Coordinates of C-alpha atoms and ligand atoms in Angstrom, one line a residue:
M1 CA 10.0 -28.2 11.8
E2 CA 12.9 -30.2 10.6
K3 CA 16.2 -28.5 11.3
Q4 CA 18.1 -27.7 8.2
P5 CA 21.9 -28.3 8.0
R6 CA 24.0 -25.2 8.3
L7 CA 25.8 -24.1 5.2
L8 CA 27.6 -21.3 7.0
S9 CA 27.8 -19.9 10.4
S10 CA 30.1 -17.0 11.6
Q11 CA 30.3 -14.2 14.1
L12 CA 29.9 -11.0 12.2
L13 CA 29.5 -7.4 13.1
L14 CA 26.3 -5.5 12.5
K15 CA 25.9 -1.9 13.6
S16 CA 28.8 -2.3 16.1
R17 CA 27.3 -5.4 17.7
V18 CA 28.4 -9.0 17.3
F19 CA 25.9 -11.4 15.8
E20 CA 25.9 -15.1 15.1
V21 CA 25.0 -15.2 11.5
T22 CA 23.8 -18.5 10.0
L23 CA 22.7 -19.6 6.6
N24 CA 20.9 -22.9 5.8
R25 CA 19.0 -23.9 2.7
S26 CA 15.9 -22.0 3.6
L27 CA 16.9 -19.2 6.1
L28 CA 19.4 -16.5 6.8
T29 CA 19.4 -15.8 10.5
W30 CA 21.3 -13.4 12.7
K31 CA 21.2 -13.5 16.5
E32 CA 23.0 -11.0 18.7
I33 CA 25.6 -12.5 21.0
Q34 CA 24.9 -11.5 24.5
T35 CA 27.5 -8.9 25.0
K36 CA 24.9 -6.2 25.4
K37 CA 21.3 -6.7 26.4
K38 CA 18.3 -4.8 25.2
R39 CA 15.8 -3.9 27.9
V40 CA 12.2 -4.7 26.9
S41 CA 9.7 -2.6 28.9
G42 CA 6.2 -3.6 30.0
G43 CA 6.7 -6.2 32.6
A44 CA 6.7 -6.2 36.4
H45 CA 10.2 -7.4 36.3
N46 CA 13.0 -6.2 34.1
T47 CA 13.3 -8.6 31.2
F48 CA 16.0 -8.7 28.6
K49 CA 15.7 -9.8 25.1
V50 CA 18.5 -10.5 22.6
G51 CA 17.8 -9.4 19.0
S52 CA 17.3 -12.4 16.7
Y53 CA 16.2 -12.0 13.1
C54 CA 15.6 -14.2 10.1
V55 CA 14.9 -13.9 6.4
P56 CA 13.8 -16.8 4.1
V57 CA 16.4 -17.3 1.4
S58 CA 13.5 -17.2 -1.1
E59 CA 13.0 -13.5 -0.1
I60 CA 16.6 -12.4 -0.5
V61 CA 16.8 -10.1 -3.4
A62 CA 20.6 -10.0 -3.8
V63 CA 23.9 -9.9 -2.0
R64 CA 26.8 -7.7 -2.8
E65 CA 30.2 -6.8 -1.5
T66 CA 30.3 -3.5 0.4
E67 CA 33.2 -1.2 0.6
V68 CA 34.0 -0.4 4.2
D69 CA 34.4 3.2 4.9
S70 CA 34.9 5.1 8.1
R71 CA 31.6 6.7 7.1
T72 CA 28.5 4.5 6.9
K73 CA 25.1 5.3 5.6
D74 CA 22.4 5.0 8.2
E75 CA 18.7 5.7 7.6
G76 CA 19.4 8.1 4.7
R77 CA 21.9 10.4 6.4
W78 CA 25.7 10.0 6.4
Q79 CA 27.0 9.5 9.9
K80 CA 30.6 9.3 11.1
M81 CA 31.2 5.8 12.4
S82 CA 33.7 5.5 15.2
Q83 CA 36.9 3.8 14.1
R84 CA 36.4 1.4 17.1
S85 CA 33.0 0.1 15.7
T86 CA 34.5 -1.8 12.7
E87 CA 37.9 -2.4 14.2
G88 CA 38.9 -5.9 13.3
Y89 CA 36.1 -6.2 10.7
P90 CA 37.4 -4.5 7.6
Y91 CA 35.3 -6.4 5.1
A92 CA 31.6 -6.3 4.5
F93 CA 28.7 -7.6 2.5
T94 CA 25.1 -6.4 2.1
V95 CA 22.1 -8.5 1.8
S96 CA 19.0 -7.0 0.2
Y97 CA 15.8 -8.7 1.2
V98 CA 12.0 -8.3 1.2
E99 CA 10.6 -6.6 4.3
R100 CA 6.8 -6.5 4.9
A101 CA 5.2 -3.3 5.9
R102 CA 1.5 -2.4 6.4
Q103 CA -1.3 -3.3 4.1
H104 CA 0.5 -6.0 2.1
R105 CA 3.3 -3.5 1.1
W106 CA 6.7 -5.0 0.5
R107 CA 9.9 -3.0 0.8
C108 CA 13.5 -3.8 -0.2
S109 CA 15.7 -3.5 2.9
D110 CA 19.5 -3.9 3.4
V111 CA 21.5 -5.4 6.1
T112 CA 25.3 -5.1 6.1
F113 CA 27.5 -7.6 7.9
H114 CA 31.1 -6.8 8.6
C115 CA 33.7 -9.7 8.5
S116 CA 37.1 -10.1 10.1
D117 CA 38.7 -11.4 6.9
G118 CA 38.3 -11.0 3.1
S119 CA 38.0 -14.7 2.3
L120 CA 35.2 -15.2 4.8
C121 CA 33.4 -12.2 3.3
L122 CA 33.7 -13.7 -0.2
Q123 CA 32.6 -17.1 1.1
W124 CA 29.4 -15.6 2.5
I125 CA 28.7 -13.7 -0.8
Q126 CA 29.4 -16.8 -2.9
T127 CA 27.3 -19.2 -0.7
I128 CA 24.3 -16.8 -0.7
R129 CA 24.5 -16.4 -4.4
E130 CA 24.7 -20.2 -4.9
Q131 CA 21.5 -20.5 -2.8
L132 CA 19.8 -17.8 -4.9
A133 CA 20.8 -19.6 -8.1
L134 CA 18.9 -22.7 -6.9
L135 CA 15.7 -20.7 -7.0
T136 CA 14.7 -21.7 -10.5
S137 CA 11.4 -19.9 -10.5
R138 CA 13.1 -16.5 -10.5
P139 CA 13.1 -14.7 -13.8
K140 CA 16.4 -13.7 -15.4
H141 CA 15.3 -11.9 -18.5
L142 CA 12.1 -9.9 -18.9
L143 CA 10.2 -8.1 -21.6
V144 CA 8.8 -4.9 -20.3
Y145 CA 6.1 -2.8 -21.8
I146 CA 5.4 0.7 -20.5
N147 CA 2.3 2.7 -21.2
P148 CA 3.4 6.3 -20.8
Y149 CA -0.2 7.5 -20.9
G150 CA -1.9 5.3 -18.3
G151 CA -3.3 6.7 -15.1
K152 CA -1.5 9.9 -14.2
Q153 CA 0.9 9.4 -17.0
Q154 CA 3.7 8.4 -14.6
G155 CA 4.4 4.9 -16.0
K156 CA 7.9 5.7 -17.4
R157 CA 9.0 7.6 -14.3
I158 CA 7.7 4.9 -12.0
Y159 CA 9.5 2.2 -13.9
E160 CA 12.8 4.1 -14.2
E161 CA 12.9 5.4 -10.6
K162 CA 11.3 2.6 -8.6
V163 CA 11.5 -0.7 -10.6
A164 CA 14.5 -0.7 -12.9
P165 CA 17.0 -0.2 -10.0
L166 CA 15.5 -3.2 -8.2
F167 CA 15.6 -5.4 -11.3
S168 CA 19.3 -4.4 -11.8
R169 CA 20.1 -5.1 -8.2
A170 CA 18.5 -8.6 -8.6
S171 CA 20.6 -9.1 -11.8
I172 CA 17.5 -9.3 -14.0
S173 CA 18.1 -8.0 -17.5
T174 CA 15.3 -6.4 -19.5
D175 CA 14.2 -5.4 -22.9
V176 CA 12.0 -2.3 -22.4
I177 CA 9.4 -1.0 -24.9
V178 CA 7.7 2.3 -24.3
T179 CA 4.5 2.0 -26.3
E180 CA 3.8 4.5 -28.9
Y181 CA 0.1 3.8 -29.6
A182 CA -2.8 1.8 -28.2
N183 CA -2.4 -2.0 -29.0
H184 CA 1.4 -1.6 -29.7
A185 CA 2.2 -4.1 -26.9
R186 CA -0.5 -6.5 -28.0
D187 CA 0.6 -6.5 -31.6
H188 CA 4.3 -6.8 -30.7
L189 CA 3.5 -9.8 -28.5
L190 CA 1.3 -11.3 -31.2
K191 CA 3.6 -10.7 -34.2
G192 CA 7.0 -9.5 -33.4
A193 CA 8.5 -10.6 -30.1
D194 CA 10.8 -13.6 -29.8
L195 CA 9.2 -14.9 -26.6
R196 CA 11.7 -17.8 -26.2
K197 CA 14.3 -15.2 -24.9
Y198 CA 12.2 -14.3 -21.9
D199 CA 11.1 -15.7 -18.5
G200 CA 8.2 -13.3 -18.3
V201 CA 6.5 -10.2 -19.5
V202 CA 6.0 -7.1 -17.4
C203 CA 3.3 -4.6 -17.9
V204 CA 3.7 -1.0 -16.6
G205 CA 0.2 0.5 -16.7
G206 CA -3.3 -0.1 -15.7
D207 CA -6.0 -2.7 -16.3
G208 CA -6.3 -1.7 -19.9
M209 CA -2.6 -2.2 -20.5
F210 CA -2.7 -5.5 -18.8
S211 CA -5.6 -6.5 -21.1
E212 CA -3.4 -5.7 -24.1
I213 CA -0.7 -8.0 -22.7
I214 CA -3.0 -10.9 -22.1
H215 CA -4.6 -10.6 -25.5
G216 CA -1.1 -10.6 -27.1
L217 CA 0.1 -13.6 -25.1
I218 CA -3.1 -15.7 -25.1
S219 CA -3.7 -15.2 -28.8
R220 CA -0.1 -15.9 -29.7
T221 CA -0.2 -19.1 -27.6
Q222 CA -3.4 -20.3 -29.4
R223 CA -2.0 -19.4 -32.8
D224 CA 1.2 -21.3 -32.2
A225 CA -0.8 -24.3 -30.9
G226 CA -3.2 -24.2 -33.9
V227 CA -6.2 -23.4 -31.6
D228 CA -9.2 -21.6 -33.1
Q229 CA -10.2 -18.8 -30.6
N230 CA -13.5 -18.3 -32.4
R231 CA -15.1 -21.5 -31.1
P232 CA -16.7 -20.6 -27.7
E233 CA -16.4 -24.1 -26.4
Q234 CA -12.8 -24.6 -27.4
K235 CA -10.3 -25.6 -24.7
L236 CA -7.5 -23.0 -24.7
V237 CA -3.8 -23.7 -24.2
S238 CA -2.3 -22.0 -21.2
C239 CA 0.4 -19.5 -21.6
G240 CA 4.0 -20.4 -20.6
L241 CA 5.2 -16.9 -19.7
R242 CA 4.2 -15.3 -16.4
I243 CA 3.1 -11.7 -16.4
G244 CA 4.1 -9.0 -13.9
I245 CA 2.0 -5.9 -13.3
I246 CA 3.7 -2.7 -12.2
P247 CA 0.6 -0.6 -11.4
A248 CA 0.5 2.8 -13.1
G249 CA -3.1 3.0 -14.2
S250 CA -6.3 4.5 -12.9
T251 CA -8.0 1.6 -11.2
D252 CA -5.3 -1.1 -11.1
C253 CA -7.9 -3.6 -10.0
I254 CA -6.0 -6.7 -11.2
C255 CA -2.8 -5.7 -9.4
Y256 CA -4.8 -4.8 -6.2
A257 CA -6.8 -8.0 -6.2
T258 CA -3.8 -10.3 -6.7
V259 CA -1.3 -8.5 -4.5
G260 CA -3.4 -6.6 -2.0
I261 CA -2.0 -3.2 -2.8
N262 CA -1.2 -1.2 -5.9
D263 CA 2.4 -0.3 -5.2
P264 CA 5.1 -0.5 -7.9
V265 CA 7.9 -1.6 -5.4
T266 CA 5.8 -4.4 -4.0
S267 CA 5.0 -5.7 -7.4
A268 CA 8.6 -5.5 -8.5
L269 CA 9.6 -7.6 -5.5
H270 CA 7.0 -10.2 -6.3
I271 CA 8.5 -10.4 -9.8
I272 CA 12.0 -10.7 -8.5
V273 CA 11.3 -13.5 -6.0
G274 CA 9.6 -15.4 -8.8
D275 CA 6.1 -15.7 -7.4
S276 CA 3.4 -17.5 -9.4
Q277 CA -0.3 -17.0 -9.2
P278 CA -2.6 -18.7 -11.7
L279 CA -5.6 -16.7 -12.9
D280 CA -8.9 -17.6 -14.6
V281 CA -9.6 -16.0 -17.9
C282 CA -13.1 -15.5 -19.4
S283 CA -13.4 -15.7 -23.2
V284 CA -16.2 -13.5 -24.7
H285 CA -17.8 -14.4 -28.0
H286 CA -20.5 -12.9 -30.2
N287 CA -22.2 -15.2 -32.8
N288 CA -19.3 -17.7 -32.7
T289 CA -16.8 -14.9 -33.2
F290 CA -14.2 -14.2 -30.6
L291 CA -14.4 -10.7 -29.1
R292 CA -12.1 -10.4 -26.0
Y293 CA -10.7 -12.0 -22.9
S294 CA -11.5 -10.7 -19.4
V295 CA -9.9 -11.5 -16.0
S296 CA -11.7 -9.1 -13.7
L297 CA -15.0 -7.4 -14.5
L298 CA -17.5 -7.9 -17.3
G299 CA -20.1 -5.3 -16.5
Y300 CA -23.3 -4.4 -18.4
G301 CA -25.6 -1.5 -17.4
F302 CA -24.0 0.6 -14.6
Y303 CA -20.3 -0.3 -15.1
G304 CA -20.7 -0.3 -18.9
D305 CA -22.3 3.1 -18.8
V306 CA -19.7 4.5 -16.4
L307 CA -16.9 3.3 -18.7
T308 CA -18.6 4.7 -21.9
D309 CA -19.0 8.1 -20.3
S310 CA -15.5 8.1 -18.7
E311 CA -13.7 7.3 -22.0
R312 CA -14.8 10.7 -23.2
K313 CA -13.2 12.2 -20.2
R314 CA -9.7 10.6 -20.3
W315 CA -8.2 14.0 -19.9
M316 CA -9.5 14.0 -16.3
G317 CA -7.2 11.1 -15.4
P318 CA -8.4 8.7 -12.7
A319 CA -11.0 11.2 -11.4
R320 CA -13.0 10.5 -14.6
Y321 CA -14.4 7.3 -13.0
D322 CA -15.8 9.3 -10.0
F323 CA -17.3 11.9 -12.2
S324 CA -18.9 9.4 -14.6
G325 CA -19.9 7.1 -11.8
F326 CA -21.9 9.9 -10.1
K327 CA -23.4 10.9 -13.4
T328 CA -24.4 7.4 -14.3
F329 CA -25.9 6.9 -10.9
L330 CA -28.1 9.9 -11.4
T331 CA -29.3 8.7 -14.9
H332 CA -30.5 5.4 -13.3
H333 CA -31.0 3.5 -16.5
Y334 CA -32.1 0.0 -16.5
Y335 CA -31.8 -2.5 -19.4
E336 CA -34.0 -5.5 -20.4
G337 CA -32.6 -8.8 -21.5
T338 CA -32.2 -12.5 -20.9
I339 CA -29.3 -13.9 -19.0
S340 CA -28.8 -17.7 -19.1
F341 CA -26.0 -19.4 -17.1
L342 CA -24.5 -22.7 -16.2
P343 CA -24.0 -22.8 -12.4
A344 CA -20.8 -24.2 -11.2
T345 CA -21.7 -27.4 -9.3
N346 CA -19.7 -29.8 -7.2
I347 CA -17.1 -27.2 -6.2
L348 CA -16.0 -25.7 -2.9
G349 CA -17.1 -22.2 -2.1
T350 CA -20.1 -20.0 -2.8
P351 CA -20.2 -16.3 -3.6
R352 CA -21.9 -15.6 -0.2
D353 CA -19.6 -17.5 2.0
K354 CA -17.1 -15.7 4.2
T355 CA -13.9 -17.3 2.8
R356 CA -11.6 -15.1 1.0
C357 CA -9.2 -16.1 -1.8
R358 CA -5.8 -15.7 -0.2
A359 CA -2.2 -16.8 -1.0
G360 CA -2.1 -20.6 -1.4
C361 CA -5.9 -20.7 -1.6
Y362 CA -7.2 -24.2 -1.0
I363 CA -10.4 -23.6 -2.9
C364 CA -8.5 -22.6 -6.0
Q365 CA -6.3 -25.6 -5.7
H366 CA -9.1 -28.0 -5.1
N367 CA -11.5 -26.7 -7.8
G368 CA -8.6 -26.3 -10.3
Q369 CA -7.6 -29.9 -9.7
L370 CA -11.2 -31.1 -10.2
L371 CA -11.4 -29.4 -13.5
S372 CA -8.0 -30.6 -14.8
E373 CA -9.0 -34.2 -13.8
D374 CA -12.3 -34.4 -15.5
G375 CA -12.1 -31.5 -18.0
Q376 CA -15.6 -30.7 -16.8
A377 CA -15.9 -27.1 -18.2
Y378 CA -14.6 -28.1 -21.6
K379 CA -15.8 -31.6 -22.3
T380 CA -16.2 -30.1 -25.8
D381 CA -19.6 -31.2 -24.7
E382 CA -21.7 -29.8 -27.4
D383 CA -24.6 -31.3 -25.5
T384 CA -24.1 -29.4 -22.3
F385 CA -23.0 -26.3 -24.1
H386 CA -26.0 -26.2 -26.4
S387 CA -28.6 -27.4 -24.0
E388 CA -29.3 -23.9 -23.0
Y389 CA -32.8 -24.7 -21.9
G390 CA -31.9 -28.1 -20.5
S391 CA -31.7 -28.8 -16.8
D392 CA -28.2 -27.5 -16.3
W393 CA -28.7 -24.0 -17.6
R394 CA -30.8 -21.4 -15.8
V395 CA -32.6 -18.6 -17.6
I396 CA -33.6 -15.3 -16.1
R397 CA -35.4 -12.6 -18.0
G398 CA -35.7 -9.2 -16.5
R399 CA -34.9 -5.5 -16.2
F400 CA -31.4 -4.9 -14.8
L401 CA -29.6 -1.9 -13.5
A402 CA -26.4 -3.9 -13.6
I403 CA -25.2 -7.3 -14.7
N404 CA -21.7 -7.9 -13.4
A405 CA -19.5 -11.0 -13.9
A406 CA -16.5 -10.8 -11.4
S407 CA -13.9 -13.5 -12.1
M408 CA -11.9 -12.2 -9.2
S409 CA -12.9 -10.0 -6.2
C410 CA -12.3 -6.9 -8.3
A411 CA -10.9 -5.2 -5.2
C412 CA -9.4 -1.9 -5.8
P413 CA -8.7 1.3 -3.8
R414 CA -12.2 2.5 -4.4
S415 CA -13.6 -0.8 -3.1
P416 CA -11.1 -2.6 -1.0
K417 CA -13.3 -5.7 -0.7
G418 CA -14.4 -5.6 -4.3
L419 CA -17.5 -6.4 -6.3
S420 CA -17.6 -10.0 -5.2
P421 CA -15.5 -10.3 -2.1
S422 CA -15.5 -14.1 -2.0
A423 CA -14.7 -14.6 -5.7
H424 CA -11.6 -16.7 -6.4
L425 CA -8.6 -15.9 -8.6
A426 CA -8.2 -19.4 -10.0
D427 CA -11.2 -21.6 -9.3
G428 CA -12.5 -21.8 -12.8
T429 CA -15.7 -19.8 -12.1
T430 CA -17.0 -16.2 -12.3
D431 CA -19.6 -14.6 -10.0
L432 CA -22.6 -13.4 -11.9
I433 CA -24.2 -10.5 -10.0
L434 CA -27.7 -9.4 -11.2
V435 CA -29.0 -6.1 -9.9
R436 CA -32.6 -5.7 -10.9
K437 CA -34.4 -2.5 -11.4
C438 CA -35.0 -0.8 -8.1
S439 CA -35.2 2.7 -6.6
R440 CA -32.3 5.1 -6.7
I441 CA -31.9 5.0 -3.0
N442 CA -31.8 1.2 -3.0
F443 CA -29.2 1.1 -5.7
L444 CA -27.2 3.6 -3.7
R445 CA -27.4 1.3 -0.7
H446 CA -26.1 -1.5 -2.9
L447 CA -23.2 0.6 -4.3
L448 CA -22.2 2.0 -0.9
R449 CA -21.9 -1.5 0.5
H450 CA -19.0 -2.0 -1.9
T451 CA -17.1 0.6 0.2
N452 CA -18.1 -0.4 3.7
K453 CA -18.6 -3.6 5.8
G454 CA -22.2 -4.2 4.5
D455 CA -23.1 -7.2 2.4
Q456 CA -23.9 -5.9 -1.1
F457 CA -25.8 -9.1 -1.9
D458 CA -28.1 -9.0 1.1
L459 CA -30.7 -7.0 -0.8
S460 CA -34.0 -8.3 -2.3
F461 CA -33.1 -6.9 -5.8
V462 CA -29.6 -8.4 -5.9
E463 CA -28.7 -12.1 -6.7
V464 CA -25.4 -13.7 -7.2
H465 CA -24.5 -17.0 -8.8
R466 CA -21.2 -18.8 -9.2
V467 CA -21.1 -19.9 -12.9
R468 CA -18.9 -21.5 -15.5
R469 CA -20.6 -20.0 -18.5
F470 CA -23.2 -17.4 -19.3
R471 CA -24.9 -15.7 -22.1
F472 CA -26.7 -12.4 -22.4
V473 CA -29.2 -11.4 -25.0
P474 CA -30.6 -7.8 -24.7
K475 CA -34.3 -7.4 -25.4
Y476 CA -33.6 -5.3 -28.5
C477 CA -31.1 -7.1 -30.6
E478 CA -32.6 -8.2 -33.9
G479 CA -30.0 -8.2 -36.5
D480 CA -28.4 -4.9 -37.2
L481 CA -30.7 -3.1 -34.8
E482 CA -28.3 -3.9 -32.0
L483 CA -25.4 -2.4 -33.8
D484 CA -27.4 0.5 -34.9
L485 CA -28.3 1.3 -31.4
R486 CA -24.9 0.6 -29.9
E487 CA -23.1 2.7 -32.4
G488 CA -25.1 5.7 -31.3
G489 CA -27.1 5.2 -34.5
R490 CA -29.4 8.2 -34.1
G491 CA -31.3 6.9 -37.0
L492 CA -34.4 4.9 -37.0
F493 CA -33.9 3.4 -33.5
G494 CA -31.6 5.9 -31.9
H495 CA -34.2 7.4 -29.6
I496 CA -36.4 4.7 -28.3
C497 CA -38.3 6.1 -25.3
R498 CA -39.4 3.8 -22.6
D499 CA -40.8 4.8 -19.2
H500 CA -38.3 7.6 -18.6
P501 CA -40.5 10.6 -18.8
A502 CA -37.8 12.9 -17.6
C503 CA -35.3 12.3 -20.4
G504 CA -37.6 10.9 -23.0
C505 CA -34.8 9.2 -24.9
A506 CA -33.2 6.5 -22.7
P507 CA -30.9 4.1 -24.7
V508 CA -32.4 0.7 -24.8
N509 CA -29.1 -1.1 -24.7
S510 CA -26.0 -0.6 -22.5
S511 CA -22.5 -1.7 -23.4
W512 CA -20.3 -4.3 -21.8
N513 CA -17.3 -3.1 -19.8
C514 CA -14.7 -5.8 -20.3
D515 CA -11.8 -5.1 -17.9
G516 CA -12.1 -1.4 -18.8
E517 CA -12.7 -1.8 -22.6
I518 CA -16.0 -1.3 -24.3
L519 CA -17.3 -4.3 -26.2
P520 CA -18.8 -3.7 -29.6
H521 CA -21.8 -6.1 -29.0
A522 CA -24.4 -6.4 -26.2
T523 CA -25.2 -10.1 -27.1
I524 CA -22.4 -12.1 -25.7
E525 CA -21.5 -15.6 -24.6
V526 CA -18.9 -16.1 -21.9
G527 CA -16.9 -19.1 -20.7
V528 CA -14.3 -19.3 -17.9
H529 CA -10.9 -20.9 -18.7
C530 CA -9.5 -22.1 -15.4
Q531 CA -6.0 -20.9 -14.6
L532 CA -5.2 -20.0 -18.2
I533 CA -2.5 -17.5 -17.3
R534 CA 0.0 -17.0 -14.5
L535 CA 1.1 -13.8 -12.8
F536 CA 4.2 -12.9 -10.9
A537 CA 2.1 -12.7 -7.7
R538 CA 1.1 -15.0 -4.9
G539 CA -2.4 -13.8 -4.0
I540 CA -3.1 -11.6 -1.0
E541 CA -1.2 -12.7 2.0
E542 CA -3.4 -13.8 5.0
Q543 CA -2.2 -11.1 7.4
P544 CA 0.4 -8.4 7.8
M545 CA 3.3 -10.4 8.9
F546 CA 4.6 -8.1 11.6
D547 CA 4.3 -10.8 14.2
D548 CA 5.7 -13.6 12.1
P549 CA 9.0 -14.7 13.5
C550 CA 10.4 -15.2 10.1
V551 CA 10.8 -11.6 9.2
P552 CA 13.6 -9.3 10.3
S553 CA 12.1 -8.5 13.6
V554 CA 13.1 -9.5 17.1
I555 CA 12.0 -13.1 17.7
Ligands
LIG1 N1 1.3 4.8 -26.2 C1 0.0 4.7 -26.1 N2 -0.8 5.7 -26.5 C2 -2.1 5.7 -26.3 N3 -2.8 4.7 -25.7 C3 -2.0 3.7 -25.2 C4 -0.6 3.6 -25.4 N4 -0.2 2.5 -24.8 C5 -1.3 1.9 -24.3 N5 -2.4 2.6 -24.6 C6 -3.8 2.2 -24.2 O1 -4.1 3.1 -23.1 C7 -5.2 2.5 -22.4 C8 -5.3 2.8 -21.0 O2 -4.1 2.4 -20.4 P1 -4.0 1.9 -18.9 O3 -4.8 0.7 -18.6 O4 -2.5 1.7 -18.7 O5 -4.4 3.1 -18.0 P2 -5.8 3.6 -17.4 O6 -6.9 3.3 -18.3 O7 -5.7 4.9 -16.9 O8 -6.0 2.6 -16.1 P3 -7.0 1.5 -15.7 O9 -7.1 0.6 -16.9 O10 -6.4 0.8 -14.5 O11 -8.3 2.2 -15.4 C9 -5.1 1.0 -22.7 O12 -6.3 0.5 -23.2 C10 -4.0 0.8 -23.7 O13 -4.4 0.0 -24.8
LIG2 C1 -22.3 6.8 -5.9 C2 -21.4 5.9 -5.0 C3 -20.6 5.0 -5.8 C4 -19.7 4.1 -5.0 C5 -19.3 2.9 -5.9 C6 -18.1 2.2 -5.4 C7 -17.9 0.9 -6.2 C8 -16.6 0.9 -6.8 C9 -16.3 -0.5 -7.4 C10 -15.3 -0.4 -8.4 C11 -15.1 -1.8 -9.1 C12 -14.2 -1.6 -10.2 C13 -14.0 -2.9 -10.9 C14 -12.8 -2.8 -11.9 C15 -13.0 -2.6 -13.2 C16 -11.9 -2.4 -14.1 O1 -11.8 -3.5 -14.9 C17 -12.1 -1.2 -14.9 C18 -10.8 -0.9 -15.7 O2 -9.8 -0.4 -14.9 N1 -12.4 -0.1 -14.1 C19 -13.6 0.5 -14.1 C20 -13.9 1.6 -13.2 O3 -14.5 0.2 -14.9
LIG3 CA1 -12.5 -17.1 -10.6

């Protein structure tokens, strides 16, 4: 690696020991000067190692002047520091930086360096600040929406106690709106907010709240650009503002699948360092009318029924999904219909390969580049689009327990590898998973494989296709019949019995679960818009970085 010119280098005191501290354009390093040696155990001979640490400048949160007291704070308790320990070093500055912990968790840690004179101390502070100012991808002013009722209703507390102090340490100013009703954030983004003032939007809540934010932002962007969202084949304009997710919901699938953990401090730090992760967005239409956008799961059958049932049990909090999941599993309803899809061809990756979408994903970059070069998915090619029964499209009629389209892995704490473990965040495709009618025990095998190492696709009744577009038409959908059935119309068609002798009144149609919202129609048409939005995230990092030399650990 090319050696970077030093911007500053001084001998400073850290915890009573003298370190050579160096700053160049990309790294802050501190190396103990060998006055004392640290014994490292484990060898036949005694070996000695000198502490040497480094932090990338891009992961420094802030630097501040620190008042030197005879008392110093150490690991949460106040300790008396001997007068000798800071003698000759009466000035100090503290660097806050990102430290990696287990399971993709980030923490904000502090290191305080003591200096022999005041001007040197100020020079360090000023030079580090100048370096931080060069990081133009960092947000300075954010618009924050808090859903006080998401998840365990802790959104406001989480933001105030864990996130706001970090934003203020990083000199990020915020306008905060605590929502007062559902769709408050969406409508504010769509109609009220002056978005030119902000470098990004932050959503404190769960997947449903995130969905509100993207609907506000995407629709606003299309409206401003004069783009008609009702045309399914329309190429959409990508959004300029990045979105940060502070997880405070029940599933927090989008946060988990893009960061690797649902932890508010980790997410806040990804926002502060100005990460950027593009994300595919599916548009969902019914009869040439725009319905909704989806970034994670579009699920018909099992996941639609789980959601429909769980919405009536919101009072249970996150546990409602377990309750409704178990209940829906027992009902074991299947649904008939026709699914047609346009397979994604000439791309890297398949839904059954072992590659995982990780930070800096090559497959996303490669496939995204292909799409932007030839505009393949949106040639506004009425021909391809309408040739449903032409050679490009595939058509499958059948009885399904579940039809799931996963535009990302949909990993979440309940299923750490997700519904489609090899799906990509930004490759312009969605993984269409068809689970045909099978026995309860087989369906259970499929479900349980979401939670263990088993391959949930390696079952005769499951198939998975990586697609750019798909359509679904339920068997029973003529005219108003569909609506009548869906709206619980207990009228003429409300109780159509099929071969369910036990209940005698199985519903003929399910509903679509669209990122946790129920769609009003079963007949839908879906297209993937490659990298339409960007998050303050970087994708899941390849491995816990404990052994990486470039974190504050002994080199
Ligand atoms: N002030 C509010 N009052 C009532 N509902 C709100 C309010 N603000 C937002 N909402 C709605 O609450 C719904 C659920 O919120 P959210 O997604 O934050 O939590 P969740 O459903 O518990 O979590 P998840 O979506 O991860 O399962 C969203 O659809 C959102 O539109
Ligand atoms: C009877 C055993 C069942 C075990 C099943 C475990 C499978 C869990 C897979 C969960 C995937 C969730 C995908 C995310 C969907 C979100 O969009 C949505 C809104 O938050 N959440 C749900 C639960 O619909
Ligand atoms: Ca994708």
